[in-house]
Amino acid sequence: MIVSCKKEGINSIVQSALRGISSKVTIPILTGVLINAERNRLVISSTDLEMSVRAEMDAEVPESGATVVSGRLMGDILKNLRSADVKIESSEKYLTVKSDEGEYRIREMMPEDFPKIPQWEGELVLKAGGGEFLMAVQQTSKASSSDEKRPVLTGTLLEKEVGDGKIRMVSTDSYRLALKELEVTGELTKWEDCIIPTRALNEVARLAGSSDADVEIKMQDKQMMFRVDNLVVSSRLIEGQFPNYRQLLPKGEKTKVKVDREEIIAAIKRSLIFGHNLRFGVYGDHVRITTETPEVGDSKEEVAAEVEGEELEIGFNGVYMMDGVTAVESEKVEIRMDEAQKPAVLGNDGSASYKYVLMPVRLR
């Protein structure tokens, strides 16, 4: 294999492919990136058996071929080169990277041992704006669980809303729930609701955030696949029954509050210095946030608010509340509450496309 290409281009696709390599991997071949070169196209792939990343670019390919080398070494070499052009050659069990600075040899692994990477085939099913997709993932991903003992909760439900041309992203760790409606184009009637690992969505969002391109979405061979420009991310689906989230959505409210987003974020941030559990009090024209940790100290802040309904005191996990508030897009955060023992709903002012349901905590 012989390939000549721009350093900036190959470095970009290798760094993208590295996102598909898990830090927990113990199988040597999975620490590598698969390099395929043919027909003036260079393709770099990686996988951890649950998620794979495939990135490609144009290149001069005098001699086609395939090999596998350490992803970390390949990435470290490329990002530290200053040359505009590089040449890579595979021969005698080594991949050689040549540049103006010098030559660097990396021991090869057998490409035949590398797992098969899903290929994007056929027509796309759905398409979403890259910026909108990024926002939807950012608003829902933090509510996912990291507890591998409950795999369903480590994923995000992607559910169709056929009549509205939208899909819903829903995630929960049982302490909070985040829901976002995402506008899409395409054949929603062919869509099958599924649970996808939140980690995979985060990687797609990261790639979408660095591009102006749309995100193309399809299900293929029991894999969820996403394409952004020259990148394809595929992920296994999580088997199991996602919680009936509709039962978790509060049905009524006795109190509604609208508060400036930046002011409430700053107040929560300062309050968290003294403890994670916040007492959130709602009064005639303001909200009061207090925290108390006997061995540390206490704090009290008041923030002006528009209040409708009854006065109320309720306890929240401050970290979880901060996640919900920072995900709000509007200038004001809308908070709907019923009773101190029932969950509250945070969202955008004047829009129901994003909901963040937060369970209360008991206060001493």
CSV table of C-alpha atoms in Angstrom, one decimal:
chain,number,residue,atom,x,y,z
A,1,MET,CA,0.0,0.0,0.0
A,2,ILE,CA,1.2,3.5,-0.9
A,3,VAL,CA,-0.8,6.6,-0.2
A,4,SER,CA,0.0,10.3,-0.6
A,5,CYS,CA,-2.3,12.9,1.0
A,6,LYS,CA,-2.6,16.2,2.9
A,7,LYS,CA,-1.5,15.9,6.5
A,8,GLU,CA,-4.4,18.0,7.7
A,9,GLY,CA,-6.9,15.7,6.0
A,10,ILE,CA,-5.5,12.4,7.2
A,11,ASN,CA,-5.0,13.8,10.7
A,12,SER,CA,-8.6,14.8,10.8
A,13,ILE,CA,-10.0,11.5,9.8
A,14,VAL,CA,-7.6,9.6,12.1
A,15,GLN,CA,-8.6,11.8,15.1
A,16,SER,CA,-12.3,11.1,14.3
A,17,ALA,CA,-11.7,7.4,14.1
A,18,LEU,CA,-10.0,7.4,17.4
A,19,ARG,CA,-13.3,8.2,19.0
A,20,GLY,CA,-14.4,4.7,18.2
A,21,ILE,CA,-11.7,3.1,20.4
A,22,SER,CA,-12.6,2.4,24.0
A,23,SER,CA,-10.2,3.2,26.7
A,24,LYS,CA,-11.2,-0.1,28.4
A,25,VAL,CA,-10.3,-2.3,25.5
A,26,THR,CA,-8.1,-5.3,26.2
A,27,ILE,CA,-8.1,-7.0,22.8
A,28,PRO,CA,-5.0,-5.8,20.9
A,29,ILE,CA,-6.7,-5.6,17.5
A,30,LEU,CA,-9.3,-3.2,18.9
A,31,THR,CA,-6.6,-0.7,19.9
A,32,GLY,CA,-5.9,-0.3,16.2
A,33,VAL,CA,-7.4,1.6,13.2
A,34,LEU,CA,-8.1,-0.2,10.0
A,35,ILE,CA,-6.5,1.6,7.0
A,36,ASN,CA,-8.0,0.9,3.5
A,37,ALA,CA,-6.7,2.6,0.4
A,38,GLU,CA,-8.0,2.0,-3.1
A,39,ARG,CA,-9.4,4.0,-6.1
A,40,ASN,CA,-7.9,7.3,-4.8
A,41,ARG,CA,-9.8,6.9,-1.6
A,42,LEU,CA,-8.4,6.5,1.9
A,43,VAL,CA,-10.7,5.1,4.6
A,44,ILE,CA,-9.8,4.9,8.4
A,45,SER,CA,-12.1,2.8,10.6
A,46,SER,CA,-12.2,1.8,14.3
A,47,THR,CA,-14.6,-0.2,16.5
A,48,ASP,CA,-15.0,-1.3,20.1
A,49,LEU,CA,-17.6,-4.0,19.0
A,50,GLU,CA,-20.5,-1.8,20.2
A,51,MET,CA,-19.8,1.4,18.2
A,52,SER,CA,-17.7,1.9,15.0
A,53,VAL,CA,-16.4,5.1,13.2
A,54,ARG,CA,-15.6,5.2,9.6
A,55,ALA,CA,-13.9,8.3,8.1
A,56,GLU,CA,-12.7,8.8,4.5
A,57,MET,CA,-11.0,11.3,2.2
A,58,ASP,CA,-9.6,11.7,-1.3
A,59,ALA,CA,-5.9,10.7,-1.7
A,60,GLU,CA,-3.4,9.6,-4.3
A,61,VAL,CA,-3.2,5.8,-4.1
A,62,PRO,CA,-0.5,4.4,-6.5
A,63,GLU,CA,-0.8,1.0,-4.7
A,64,SER,CA,-4.0,-0.1,-2.9
A,65,GLY,CA,-4.0,-2.2,0.2
A,66,ALA,CA,-5.1,-2.5,3.8
A,67,THR,CA,-3.5,-2.7,7.2
A,68,VAL,CA,-4.1,-2.2,10.9
A,69,VAL,CA,-1.8,-0.1,13.2
A,70,SER,CA,-2.1,1.3,16.7
A,71,GLY,CA,-4.6,4.1,16.6
A,72,ARG,CA,-2.9,6.0,19.4
A,73,LEU,CA,0.5,5.9,17.7
A,74,MET,CA,-0.9,6.9,14.4
A,75,GLY,CA,-2.8,9.8,15.9
A,76,ASP,CA,0.1,11.0,18.0
A,77,ILE,CA,2.5,11.0,15.0
A,78,LEU,CA,0.1,12.9,12.6
A,79,LYS,CA,-1.0,15.6,15.1
A,80,ASN,CA,2.7,16.5,15.8
A,81,LEU,CA,3.8,16.8,12.2
A,82,ARG,CA,4.1,20.2,10.6
A,83,SER,CA,4.5,19.1,7.0
A,84,ALA,CA,1.7,19.9,4.6
A,85,ASP,CA,1.9,16.5,2.9
A,86,VAL,CA,2.6,13.0,4.1
A,87,LYS,CA,3.1,9.6,2.4
A,88,ILE,CA,2.3,6.3,4.0
A,89,GLU,CA,3.7,3.0,2.8
A,90,SER,CA,3.0,-0.6,4.1
A,91,SER,CA,5.7,-3.2,3.7
A,92,GLU,CA,7.6,-5.8,5.7
A,93,LYS,CA,5.1,-5.8,8.6
A,94,TYR,CA,5.5,-2.0,9.2
A,95,LEU,CA,3.6,1.0,8.2
A,96,THR,CA,5.9,3.9,7.4
A,97,VAL,CA,4.8,7.5,7.7
A,98,LYS,CA,7.0,9.9,5.7
A,99,SER,CA,7.1,13.6,6.0
A,100,ASP,CA,9.5,16.5,5.7
A,101,GLU,CA,10.4,16.0,9.4
A,102,GLY,CA,11.4,12.3,9.1
A,103,GLU,CA,10.1,8.7,8.8
A,104,TYR,CA,8.1,6.9,11.5
A,105,ARG,CA,7.5,3.1,11.5
A,106,ILE,CA,4.6,1.5,13.3
A,107,ARG,CA,4.3,-2.2,13.7
A,108,GLU,CA,1.3,-3.6,11.7
A,109,MET,CA,-1.4,-6.0,12.8
A,110,MET,CA,-3.4,-8.3,10.5
A,111,PRO,CA,-6.3,-6.6,8.7
A,112,GLU,CA,-8.0,-10.0,8.5
A,113,ASP,CA,-8.4,-10.0,12.3
A,114,PHE,CA,-10.2,-6.7,12.4
A,115,PRO,CA,-13.9,-6.9,13.0
A,116,LYS,CA,-16.2,-6.2,10.0
A,117,ILE,CA,-17.3,-2.5,9.9
A,118,PRO,CA,-20.9,-1.8,8.8
A,119,GLN,CA,-21.2,-0.2,5.4
A,120,TRP,CA,-23.8,2.5,4.6
A,121,GLU,CA,-26.0,1.0,2.0
A,122,GLY,CA,-29.2,2.1,0.3
A,123,GLU,CA,-31.3,5.2,0.7
A,124,LEU,CA,-31.3,7.2,3.9
A,125,VAL,CA,-34.3,7.1,6.1
A,126,LEU,CA,-34.2,10.4,8.1
A,127,LYS,CA,-32.3,13.7,8.0
A,128,ALA,CA,-31.9,16.3,10.7
A,129,GLY,CA,-30.1,19.6,10.9
A,130,GLY,CA,-26.6,19.2,12.4
A,131,GLY,CA,-27.1,22.1,14.9
A,132,GLU,CA,-30.5,20.8,15.9
A,133,PHE,CA,-29.2,17.3,16.4
A,134,LEU,CA,-26.4,18.6,18.5
A,135,MET,CA,-28.7,20.6,20.7
A,136,ALA,CA,-31.1,17.6,21.1
A,137,VAL,CA,-28.3,15.3,22.3
A,138,GLN,CA,-26.9,18.0,24.6
A,139,GLN,CA,-30.3,18.5,26.2
A,140,THR,CA,-31.0,14.8,26.8
A,141,SER,CA,-27.7,13.0,27.3
A,142,LYS,CA,-26.9,14.1,30.8
A,143,ALA,CA,-30.1,12.4,32.1
A,144,SER,CA,-28.7,8.9,31.0
A,145,SER,CA,-27.4,6.6,33.6
A,146,SER,CA,-23.8,5.4,33.7
A,147,ASP,CA,-24.7,2.2,35.6
A,148,GLU,CA,-23.9,-0.7,33.3
A,149,LYS,CA,-26.0,-3.0,35.6
A,150,ARG,CA,-29.1,-1.3,34.0
A,151,PRO,CA,-28.1,-1.1,30.3
A,152,VAL,CA,-31.5,0.2,29.1
A,153,LEU,CA,-30.9,3.4,31.2
A,154,THR,CA,-27.5,4.0,29.7
A,155,GLY,CA,-29.2,4.5,26.3
A,156,THR,CA,-31.5,7.1,24.7
A,157,LEU,CA,-34.9,6.2,23.3
A,158,LEU,CA,-35.5,7.4,19.8
A,159,GLU,CA,-39.2,7.3,19.2
A,160,LYS,CA,-41.2,8.6,16.2
A,161,GLU,CA,-43.9,11.2,16.1
A,162,VAL,CA,-45.3,10.4,12.6
A,163,GLY,CA,-47.9,13.2,12.4
A,164,ASP,CA,-45.5,16.0,13.4
A,165,GLY,CA,-42.5,14.9,11.4
A,166,LYS,CA,-40.4,14.6,14.5
A,167,ILE,CA,-38.6,12.0,16.6
A,168,ARG,CA,-38.4,12.1,20.4
A,169,MET,CA,-35.1,11.6,22.2
A,170,VAL,CA,-35.8,10.4,25.8
A,171,SER,CA,-33.3,9.5,28.5
A,172,THR,CA,-33.6,8.8,32.2
A,173,ASP,CA,-31.5,7.5,35.1
A,174,SER,CA,-34.6,7.2,37.3
A,175,TYR,CA,-33.8,10.5,39.2
A,176,ARG,CA,-34.5,12.8,36.2
A,177,LEU,CA,-35.8,12.5,32.7
A,178,ALA,CA,-35.0,14.5,29.7
A,179,LEU,CA,-37.2,14.7,26.5
A,180,LYS,CA,-36.5,16.6,23.3
A,181,GLU,CA,-38.5,16.7,20.1
A,182,LEU,CA,-36.3,16.8,17.0
A,183,GLU,CA,-37.7,17.8,13.6
A,184,VAL,CA,-36.7,15.4,10.8
A,185,THR,CA,-37.4,14.9,7.1
A,186,GLY,CA,-37.8,11.5,5.5
A,187,GLU,CA,-40.0,8.4,5.8
A,188,LEU,CA,-41.0,8.2,9.4
A,189,THR,CA,-43.5,5.5,8.6
A,190,LYS,CA,-40.5,3.2,8.1
A,191,TRP,CA,-38.9,4.1,11.4
A,192,GLU,CA,-38.7,1.6,14.2
A,193,ASP,CA,-38.4,2.9,17.8
A,194,CYS,CA,-35.2,1.9,19.4
A,195,ILE,CA,-32.7,2.4,22.3
A,196,ILE,CA,-29.2,3.5,21.3
A,197,PRO,CA,-26.2,3.9,23.6
A,198,THR,CA,-26.0,7.5,24.7
A,199,ARG,CA,-22.3,7.4,24.2
A,200,ALA,CA,-22.8,6.8,20.4
A,201,LEU,CA,-25.2,9.8,20.2
A,202,ASN,CA,-22.6,12.0,22.0
A,203,GLU,CA,-20.0,11.1,19.4
A,204,VAL,CA,-22.3,11.8,16.5
A,205,ALA,CA,-23.3,15.1,18.1
A,206,ARG,CA,-19.6,16.0,18.5
A,207,LEU,CA,-19.0,15.3,14.9
A,208,ALA,CA,-22.1,17.2,13.8
A,209,GLY,CA,-21.1,20.2,15.9
A,210,SER,CA,-17.9,20.6,13.9
A,211,SER,CA,-19.7,20.5,10.6
A,212,ASP,CA,-22.5,22.5,8.9
A,213,ALA,CA,-23.8,19.3,7.3
A,214,ASP,CA,-27.1,17.6,8.1
A,215,VAL,CA,-27.1,14.3,10.0
A,216,GLU,CA,-28.5,11.4,8.0
A,217,ILE,CA,-30.0,8.6,10.1
A,218,LYS,CA,-30.9,5.0,9.2
A,219,MET,CA,-31.4,1.6,10.7
A,220,GLN,CA,-29.5,-1.2,9.0
A,221,ASP,CA,-28.8,-4.8,10.0
A,222,LYS,CA,-29.9,-4.1,13.6
A,223,GLN,CA,-27.5,-1.2,13.8
A,224,MET,CA,-28.3,2.5,14.0
A,225,MET,CA,-26.2,4.4,11.5
A,226,PHE,CA,-25.4,8.1,11.3
A,227,ARG,CA,-23.7,9.9,8.5
A,228,VAL,CA,-22.2,13.4,8.7
A,229,ASP,CA,-20.2,14.5,5.6
A,230,ASN,CA,-17.4,12.0,5.2
A,231,LEU,CA,-18.0,10.2,8.5
A,232,VAL,CA,-20.3,7.3,9.4
A,233,VAL,CA,-20.9,6.2,13.0
A,234,SER,CA,-22.7,2.9,13.6
A,235,SER,CA,-23.9,1.6,16.9
A,236,ARG,CA,-25.5,-1.6,18.2
A,237,LEU,CA,-29.0,-1.2,19.7
A,238,ILE,CA,-29.7,-1.8,23.3
A,239,GLU,CA,-32.2,-4.6,23.9
A,240,GLY,CA,-34.8,-4.3,26.6
A,241,GLN,CA,-37.9,-2.3,27.5
A,242,PHE,CA,-37.5,1.4,28.0
A,243,PRO,CA,-39.4,2.8,31.0
A,244,ASN,CA,-42.9,4.1,30.2
A,245,TYR,CA,-41.8,7.7,30.4
A,246,ARG,CA,-45.2,9.1,29.8
A,247,GLN,CA,-46.3,7.8,33.3
A,248,LEU,CA,-43.4,9.9,34.7
A,249,LEU,CA,-44.6,13.2,33.2
A,250,PRO,CA,-46.5,15.2,35.8
A,251,LYS,CA,-50.2,15.6,34.9
A,252,GLY,CA,-50.9,18.8,36.9
A,253,GLU,CA,-49.4,21.9,38.4
A,254,LYS,CA,-50.2,24.3,41.2
A,255,THR,CA,-47.2,26.6,40.7
A,256,LYS,CA,-45.4,27.9,37.6
A,257,VAL,CA,-42.3,30.0,37.8
A,258,LYS,CA,-40.4,31.9,35.1
A,259,VAL,CA,-36.9,33.0,36.0
A,260,ASP,CA,-33.9,34.5,34.1
A,261,ARG,CA,-31.7,31.6,32.9
A,262,GLU,CA,-28.4,33.3,33.6
A,263,GLU,CA,-29.3,34.5,37.0
A,264,ILE,CA,-30.6,31.1,38.2
A,265,ILE,CA,-27.6,29.3,36.8
A,266,ALA,CA,-25.3,31.7,38.7
A,267,ALA,CA,-27.3,31.3,41.9
A,268,ILE,CA,-27.3,27.5,41.7
A,269,LYS,CA,-23.5,27.4,41.0
A,270,ARG,CA,-22.8,29.5,44.1
A,271,SER,CA,-25.2,27.4,46.2
A,272,LEU,CA,-23.5,24.2,45.2
A,273,ILE,CA,-20.4,25.4,47.0
A,274,PHE,CA,-22.2,24.6,50.3
A,275,GLY,CA,-23.9,21.3,49.3
A,276,HIS,CA,-25.6,19.3,46.6
A,277,ASN,CA,-29.2,19.4,48.0
A,278,LEU,CA,-31.0,22.7,47.5
A,279,ARG,CA,-34.1,24.0,49.1
A,280,PHE,CA,-36.1,25.8,46.4
A,281,GLY,CA,-38.7,28.2,47.7
A,282,VAL,CA,-41.3,29.9,45.6
A,283,TYR,CA,-42.8,33.2,46.9
A,284,GLY,CA,-44.8,36.1,45.5
A,285,ASP,CA,-42.2,37.7,43.2
A,286,HIS,CA,-39.0,35.7,43.7
A,287,VAL,CA,-37.5,32.3,44.3
A,288,ARG,CA,-35.2,31.6,47.2
A,289,ILE,CA,-32.4,29.0,47.0
A,290,THR,CA,-30.8,27.8,50.3
A,291,THR,CA,-28.3,25.2,51.1
A,292,GLU,CA,-27.0,24.0,54.4
A,293,THR,CA,-24.2,21.5,55.4
A,294,PRO,CA,-23.6,21.6,59.1
A,295,GLU,CA,-19.9,20.9,58.9
A,296,VAL,CA,-19.4,23.4,56.0
A,297,GLY,CA,-21.8,26.3,56.3
A,298,ASP,CA,-24.9,27.5,54.5
A,299,SER,CA,-26.1,29.9,51.8
A,300,LYS,CA,-29.2,31.8,50.9
A,301,GLU,CA,-30.0,33.6,47.6
A,302,GLU,CA,-33.1,35.2,46.1
A,303,VAL,CA,-33.7,35.6,42.4
A,304,ALA,CA,-36.6,37.7,40.9
A,305,ALA,CA,-39.2,35.6,39.3
A,306,GLU,CA,-42.6,35.6,37.6
A,307,VAL,CA,-44.8,33.4,39.8
A,308,GLU,CA,-48.2,31.9,39.1
A,309,GLY,CA,-50.1,29.8,41.7
A,310,GLU,CA,-49.3,28.7,45.2
A,311,GLU,CA,-46.1,29.4,47.2
A,312,LEU,CA,-44.1,26.2,47.6
A,313,GLU,CA,-40.9,24.8,49.1
A,314,ILE,CA,-39.3,21.8,47.4
A,315,GLY,CA,-35.9,20.0,47.6
A,316,PHE,CA,-33.8,19.3,44.5
A,317,ASN,CA,-30.4,17.7,43.8
A,318,GLY,CA,-28.5,20.8,42.8
A,319,VAL,CA,-26.3,19.1,40.2
A,320,TYR,CA,-29.3,17.6,38.5
A,321,MET,CA,-31.1,20.9,38.5
A,322,MET,CA,-28.1,22.6,37.0
A,323,ASP,CA,-28.0,20.1,34.2
A,324,GLY,CA,-31.6,20.8,33.4
A,325,VAL,CA,-31.4,24.6,33.6
A,326,THR,CA,-28.2,24.9,31.5
A,327,ALA,CA,-29.9,22.9,28.7
A,328,VAL,CA,-32.7,25.5,28.4
A,329,GLU,CA,-32.4,27.5,25.2
A,330,SER,CA,-34.7,30.5,26.0
A,331,GLU,CA,-33.7,33.6,28.1
A,332,LYS,CA,-36.1,32.4,30.8
A,333,VAL,CA,-36.4,29.0,32.4
A,334,GLU,CA,-39.9,27.8,33.1
A,335,ILE,CA,-40.4,25.6,36.1
A,336,ARG,CA,-43.7,23.8,36.8
A,337,MET,CA,-44.4,22.2,40.2
A,338,ASP,CA,-47.4,20.5,41.9
A,339,GLU,CA,-46.4,19.5,45.4
A,340,ALA,CA,-43.1,19.1,47.4
A,341,GLN,CA,-43.3,15.3,47.0
A,342,LYS,CA,-43.9,15.3,43.3
A,343,PRO,CA,-41.5,15.9,40.4
A,344,ALA,CA,-41.1,19.3,38.7
A,345,VAL,CA,-40.8,20.0,35.0
A,346,LEU,CA,-38.2,22.4,33.7
A,347,GLY,CA,-38.3,23.7,30.1
A,348,ASN,CA,-38.1,26.5,27.6
A,349,ASP,CA,-40.3,29.6,28.1
A,350,GLY,CA,-43.1,29.3,25.6
A,351,SER,CA,-42.2,25.9,24.0
A,352,ALA,CA,-42.9,22.3,25.0
A,353,SER,CA,-40.3,20.8,22.7
A,354,TYR,CA,-37.9,20.2,25.7
A,355,LYS,CA,-38.9,18.8,29.0
A,356,TYR,CA,-36.6,18.0,32.0
A,357,VAL,CA,-38.4,16.1,34.7
A,358,LEU,CA,-36.7,16.4,38.1
A,359,MET,CA,-37.5,14.2,41.1
A,360,PRO,CA,-37.6,16.0,44.5
A,361,VAL,CA,-35.3,15.1,47.4
A,362,ARG,CA,-36.2,15.0,51.1
A,363,LEU,CA,-34.8,17.9,53.1
A,364,ARG,CA,-33.9,17.8,56.7
